[in-house]
Amino acid sequence: MKLKKNTLNIILVVGFLLAVSIGTFKLVQNARLEGYIAERNNVCANLSLALSDEEGIDECYCYYEGFKTGNQAVDEQTMPLCACECVVNGTSYTVGLIEPRA
């Protein structure tokens, strides 16, 4: 009986450690993803300013979107897509710029 109880305790401890490990991995993965998205948003914001300064363009607003490449989650495998909504001579245009992978 004592052997069964020890086995059960070991299974519970291993299960707990596995759950903690998975949770820690998810936290690190989420932190990386948040940093990645913040970096992409910064690139898009700078592009907004640059395009708005161009002659002939009334205004531009760019923002980050993930263009999925078949993966289930938005992650580093997702192509960075900077979508821009611009007004040129009173006409609105929407364009998407995909950043090429190195």
JSON list of C-alpha atoms in Angstrom, two decimals:
[
{"chain": "A", "resi": 1, "resn": "MET", "atom": "CA", "xyz": [0.00, 0.00, 0.00]},
{"chain": "A", "resi": 2, "resn": "LYS", "atom": "CA", "xyz": [2.85, 2.34, 0.86]},
{"chain": "A", "resi": 3, "resn": "LEU", "atom": "CA", "xyz": [4.40, 1.74, -2.59]},
{"chain": "A", "resi": 4, "resn": "LYS", "atom": "CA", "xyz": [1.17, 2.80, -4.30]},
{"chain": "A", "resi": 5, "resn": "LYS", "atom": "CA", "xyz": [1.01, 5.95, -2.18]},
{"chain": "A", "resi": 6, "resn": "ASN", "atom": "CA", "xyz": [4.65, 6.84, -3.01]},
{"chain": "A", "resi": 7, "resn": "THR", "atom": "CA", "xyz": [4.02, 6.22, -6.71]},
{"chain": "A", "resi": 8, "resn": "LEU", "atom": "CA", "xyz": [0.97, 8.47, -6.59]},
{"chain": "A", "resi": 9, "resn": "ASN", "atom": "CA", "xyz": [2.97, 11.21, -4.84]},
{"chain": "A", "resi": 10, "resn": "ILE", "atom": "CA", "xyz": [5.73, 10.96, -7.46]},
{"chain": "A", "resi": 11, "resn": "ILE", "atom": "CA", "xyz": [3.18, 11.20, -10.27]},
{"chain": "A", "resi": 12, "resn": "LEU", "atom": "CA", "xyz": [1.60, 14.26, -8.64]},
{"chain": "A", "resi": 13, "resn": "VAL", "atom": "CA", "xyz": [4.97, 15.97, -8.16]},
{"chain": "A", "resi": 14, "resn": "VAL", "atom": "CA", "xyz": [6.07, 15.24, -11.74]},
{"chain": "A", "resi": 15, "resn": "GLY", "atom": "CA", "xyz": [2.72, 16.49, -13.05]},
{"chain": "A", "resi": 16, "resn": "PHE", "atom": "CA", "xyz": [3.02, 19.67, -11.00]},
{"chain": "A", "resi": 17, "resn": "LEU", "atom": "CA", "xyz": [6.59, 20.30, -12.21]},
{"chain": "A", "resi": 18, "resn": "LEU", "atom": "CA", "xyz": [5.52, 19.72, -15.81]},
{"chain": "A", "resi": 19, "resn": "ALA", "atom": "CA", "xyz": [2.63, 22.18, -15.42]},
{"chain": "A", "resi": 20, "resn": "VAL", "atom": "CA", "xyz": [4.98, 24.79, -13.92]},
{"chain": "A", "resi": 21, "resn": "SER", "atom": "CA", "xyz": [7.49, 24.27, -16.75]},
{"chain": "A", "resi": 22, "resn": "ILE", "atom": "CA", "xyz": [4.81, 24.69, -19.41]},
{"chain": "A", "resi": 23, "resn": "GLY", "atom": "CA", "xyz": [3.48, 27.81, -17.67]},
{"chain": "A", "resi": 24, "resn": "THR", "atom": "CA", "xyz": [6.97, 29.32, -17.48]},
{"chain": "A", "resi": 25, "resn": "PHE", "atom": "CA", "xyz": [7.57, 28.55, -21.16]},
{"chain": "A", "resi": 26, "resn": "LYS", "atom": "CA", "xyz": [4.28, 30.25, -22.09]},
{"chain": "A", "resi": 27, "resn": "LEU", "atom": "CA", "xyz": [5.22, 33.35, -20.04]},
{"chain": "A", "resi": 28, "resn": "VAL", "atom": "CA", "xyz": [8.60, 33.61, -21.78]},
{"chain": "A", "resi": 29, "resn": "GLN", "atom": "CA", "xyz": [6.98, 32.99, -25.16]},
{"chain": "A", "resi": 30, "resn": "ASN", "atom": "CA", "xyz": [4.33, 35.68, -24.49]},
{"chain": "A", "resi": 31, "resn": "ALA", "atom": "CA", "xyz": [7.00, 38.18, -23.37]},
{"chain": "A", "resi": 32, "resn": "ARG", "atom": "CA", "xyz": [8.96, 37.56, -26.57]},
{"chain": "A", "resi": 33, "resn": "LEU", "atom": "CA", "xyz": [5.80, 37.95, -28.64]},
{"chain": "A", "resi": 34, "resn": "GLU", "atom": "CA", "xyz": [4.88, 41.22, -26.89]},
{"chain": "A", "resi": 35, "resn": "GLY", "atom": "CA", "xyz": [8.39, 42.58, -27.53]},
{"chain": "A", "resi": 36, "resn": "TYR", "atom": "CA", "xyz": [8.22, 41.45, -31.15]},
{"chain": "A", "resi": 37, "resn": "ILE", "atom": "CA", "xyz": [4.85, 43.12, -31.70]},
{"chain": "A", "resi": 38, "resn": "ALA", "atom": "CA", "xyz": [6.02, 46.34, -29.98]},
{"chain": "A", "resi": 39, "resn": "GLU", "atom": "CA", "xyz": [9.05, 46.43, -32.28]},
{"chain": "A", "resi": 40, "resn": "ARG", "atom": "CA", "xyz": [6.86, 45.95, -35.37]},
{"chain": "A", "resi": 41, "resn": "ASN", "atom": "CA", "xyz": [4.43, 48.64, -34.17]},
{"chain": "A", "resi": 42, "resn": "ASN", "atom": "CA", "xyz": [7.36, 51.04, -33.78]},
{"chain": "A", "resi": 43, "resn": "VAL", "atom": "CA", "xyz": [8.49, 50.33, -37.36]},
{"chain": "A", "resi": 44, "resn": "CYS", "atom": "CA", "xyz": [4.96, 50.97, -38.62]},
{"chain": "A", "resi": 45, "resn": "ALA", "atom": "CA", "xyz": [4.67, 54.21, -36.62]},
{"chain": "A", "resi": 46, "resn": "ASN", "atom": "CA", "xyz": [7.91, 55.47, -38.15]},
{"chain": "A", "resi": 47, "resn": "LEU", "atom": "CA", "xyz": [6.62, 54.55, -41.60]},
{"chain": "A", "resi": 48, "resn": "SER", "atom": "CA", "xyz": [3.43, 56.54, -40.88]},
{"chain": "A", "resi": 49, "resn": "LEU", "atom": "CA", "xyz": [5.51, 59.64, -40.17]},
{"chain": "A", "resi": 50, "resn": "ALA", "atom": "CA", "xyz": [7.74, 59.15, -43.21]},
{"chain": "A", "resi": 51, "resn": "LEU", "atom": "CA", "xyz": [4.81, 58.65, -45.59]},
{"chain": "A", "resi": 52, "resn": "SER", "atom": "CA", "xyz": [2.87, 61.59, -44.15]},
{"chain": "A", "resi": 53, "resn": "ASP", "atom": "CA", "xyz": [5.87, 63.82, -44.89]},
{"chain": "A", "resi": 54, "resn": "GLU", "atom": "CA", "xyz": [5.92, 62.80, -48.56]},
{"chain": "A", "resi": 55, "resn": "GLU", "atom": "CA", "xyz": [4.70, 65.42, -51.01]},
{"chain": "A", "resi": 56, "resn": "GLY", "atom": "CA", "xyz": [1.35, 64.51, -52.54]},
{"chain": "A", "resi": 57, "resn": "ILE", "atom": "CA", "xyz": [0.27, 62.34, -49.60]},
{"chain": "A", "resi": 58, "resn": "ASP", "atom": "CA", "xyz": [-2.32, 64.02, -47.40]},
{"chain": "A", "resi": 59, "resn": "GLU", "atom": "CA", "xyz": [-1.93, 61.61, -44.48]},
{"chain": "A", "resi": 60, "resn": "CYS", "atom": "CA", "xyz": [-0.97, 58.02, -43.67]},
{"chain": "A", "resi": 61, "resn": "TYR", "atom": "CA", "xyz": [-1.64, 55.78, -40.70]},
{"chain": "A", "resi": 62, "resn": "CYS", "atom": "CA", "xyz": [0.25, 52.48, -40.51]},
{"chain": "A", "resi": 63, "resn": "TYR", "atom": "CA", "xyz": [-0.23, 49.68, -38.01]},
{"chain": "A", "resi": 64, "resn": "TYR", "atom": "CA", "xyz": [1.10, 46.17, -37.46]},
{"chain": "A", "resi": 65, "resn": "GLU", "atom": "CA", "xyz": [-0.86, 43.09, -38.44]},
{"chain": "A", "resi": 66, "resn": "GLY", "atom": "CA", "xyz": [0.27, 39.51, -38.44]},
{"chain": "A", "resi": 67, "resn": "PHE", "atom": "CA", "xyz": [0.03, 37.87, -41.84]},
{"chain": "A", "resi": 68, "resn": "LYS", "atom": "CA", "xyz": [-0.24, 34.20, -40.97]},
{"chain": "A", "resi": 69, "resn": "THR", "atom": "CA", "xyz": [1.90, 31.74, -42.87]},
{"chain": "A", "resi": 70, "resn": "GLY", "atom": "CA", "xyz": [-0.11, 28.68, -41.90]},
{"chain": "A", "resi": 71, "resn": "ASN", "atom": "CA", "xyz": [0.81, 28.56, -38.21]},
{"chain": "A", "resi": 72, "resn": "GLN", "atom": "CA", "xyz": [-1.96, 28.49, -35.64]},
{"chain": "A", "resi": 73, "resn": "ALA", "atom": "CA", "xyz": [-0.57, 31.36, -33.56]},
{"chain": "A", "resi": 74, "resn": "VAL", "atom": "CA", "xyz": [0.90, 34.73, -34.38]},
{"chain": "A", "resi": 75, "resn": "ASP", "atom": "CA", "xyz": [4.58, 34.33, -33.61]},
{"chain": "A", "resi": 76, "resn": "GLU", "atom": "CA", "xyz": [8.01, 34.92, -35.07]},
{"chain": "A", "resi": 77, "resn": "GLN", "atom": "CA", "xyz": [7.07, 32.64, -37.98]},
{"chain": "A", "resi": 78, "resn": "THR", "atom": "CA", "xyz": [4.31, 35.05, -38.94]},
{"chain": "A", "resi": 79, "resn": "MET", "atom": "CA", "xyz": [5.30, 37.48, -41.65]},
{"chain": "A", "resi": 80, "resn": "PRO", "atom": "CA", "xyz": [5.37, 41.05, -40.31]},
{"chain": "A", "resi": 81, "resn": "LEU", "atom": "CA", "xyz": [2.78, 43.05, -42.19]},
{"chain": "A", "resi": 82, "resn": "CYS", "atom": "CA", "xyz": [2.67, 46.81, -41.89]},
{"chain": "A", "resi": 83, "resn": "ALA", "atom": "CA", "xyz": [-0.75, 47.86, -43.13]},
{"chain": "A", "resi": 84, "resn": "CYS", "atom": "CA", "xyz": [-1.10, 51.51, -44.14]},
{"chain": "A", "resi": 85, "resn": "GLU", "atom": "CA", "xyz": [-4.20, 53.55, -44.78]},
{"chain": "A", "resi": 86, "resn": "CYS", "atom": "CA", "xyz": [-3.25, 56.64, -46.76]},
{"chain": "A", "resi": 87, "resn": "VAL", "atom": "CA", "xyz": [-5.13, 59.56, -48.27]},
{"chain": "A", "resi": 88, "resn": "VAL", "atom": "CA", "xyz": [-3.67, 60.88, -51.52]},
{"chain": "A", "resi": 89, "resn": "ASN", "atom": "CA", "xyz": [-5.37, 63.87, -53.15]},
{"chain": "A", "resi": 90, "resn": "GLY", "atom": "CA", "xyz": [-8.53, 63.11, -51.17]},
{"chain": "A", "resi": 91, "resn": "THR", "atom": "CA", "xyz": [-8.65, 59.43, -52.20]},
{"chain": "A", "resi": 92, "resn": "SER", "atom": "CA", "xyz": [-8.16, 56.72, -49.57]},
{"chain": "A", "resi": 93, "resn": "TYR", "atom": "CA", "xyz": [-5.83, 53.78, -50.21]},
{"chain": "A", "resi": 94, "resn": "THR", "atom": "CA", "xyz": [-4.99, 50.77, -48.07]},
{"chain": "A", "resi": 95, "resn": "VAL", "atom": "CA", "xyz": [-1.71, 48.98, -48.65]},
{"chain": "A", "resi": 96, "resn": "GLY", "atom": "CA", "xyz": [0.16, 46.22, -46.85]},
{"chain": "A", "resi": 97, "resn": "LEU", "atom": "CA", "xyz": [3.93, 46.00, -46.74]},
{"chain": "A", "resi": 98, "resn": "ILE", "atom": "CA", "xyz": [5.40, 42.62, -45.90]},
{"chain": "A", "resi": 99, "resn": "GLU", "atom": "CA", "xyz": [8.86, 42.81, -44.39]},
{"chain": "A", "resi": 100, "resn": "PRO", "atom": "CA", "xyz": [11.12, 40.29, -46.11]},
{"chain": "A", "resi": 101, "resn": "ARG", "atom": "CA", "xyz": [12.81, 37.70, -43.90]},
{"chain": "A", "resi": 102, "resn": "ALA", "atom": "CA", "xyz": [16.59, 37.80, -43.62]}
]
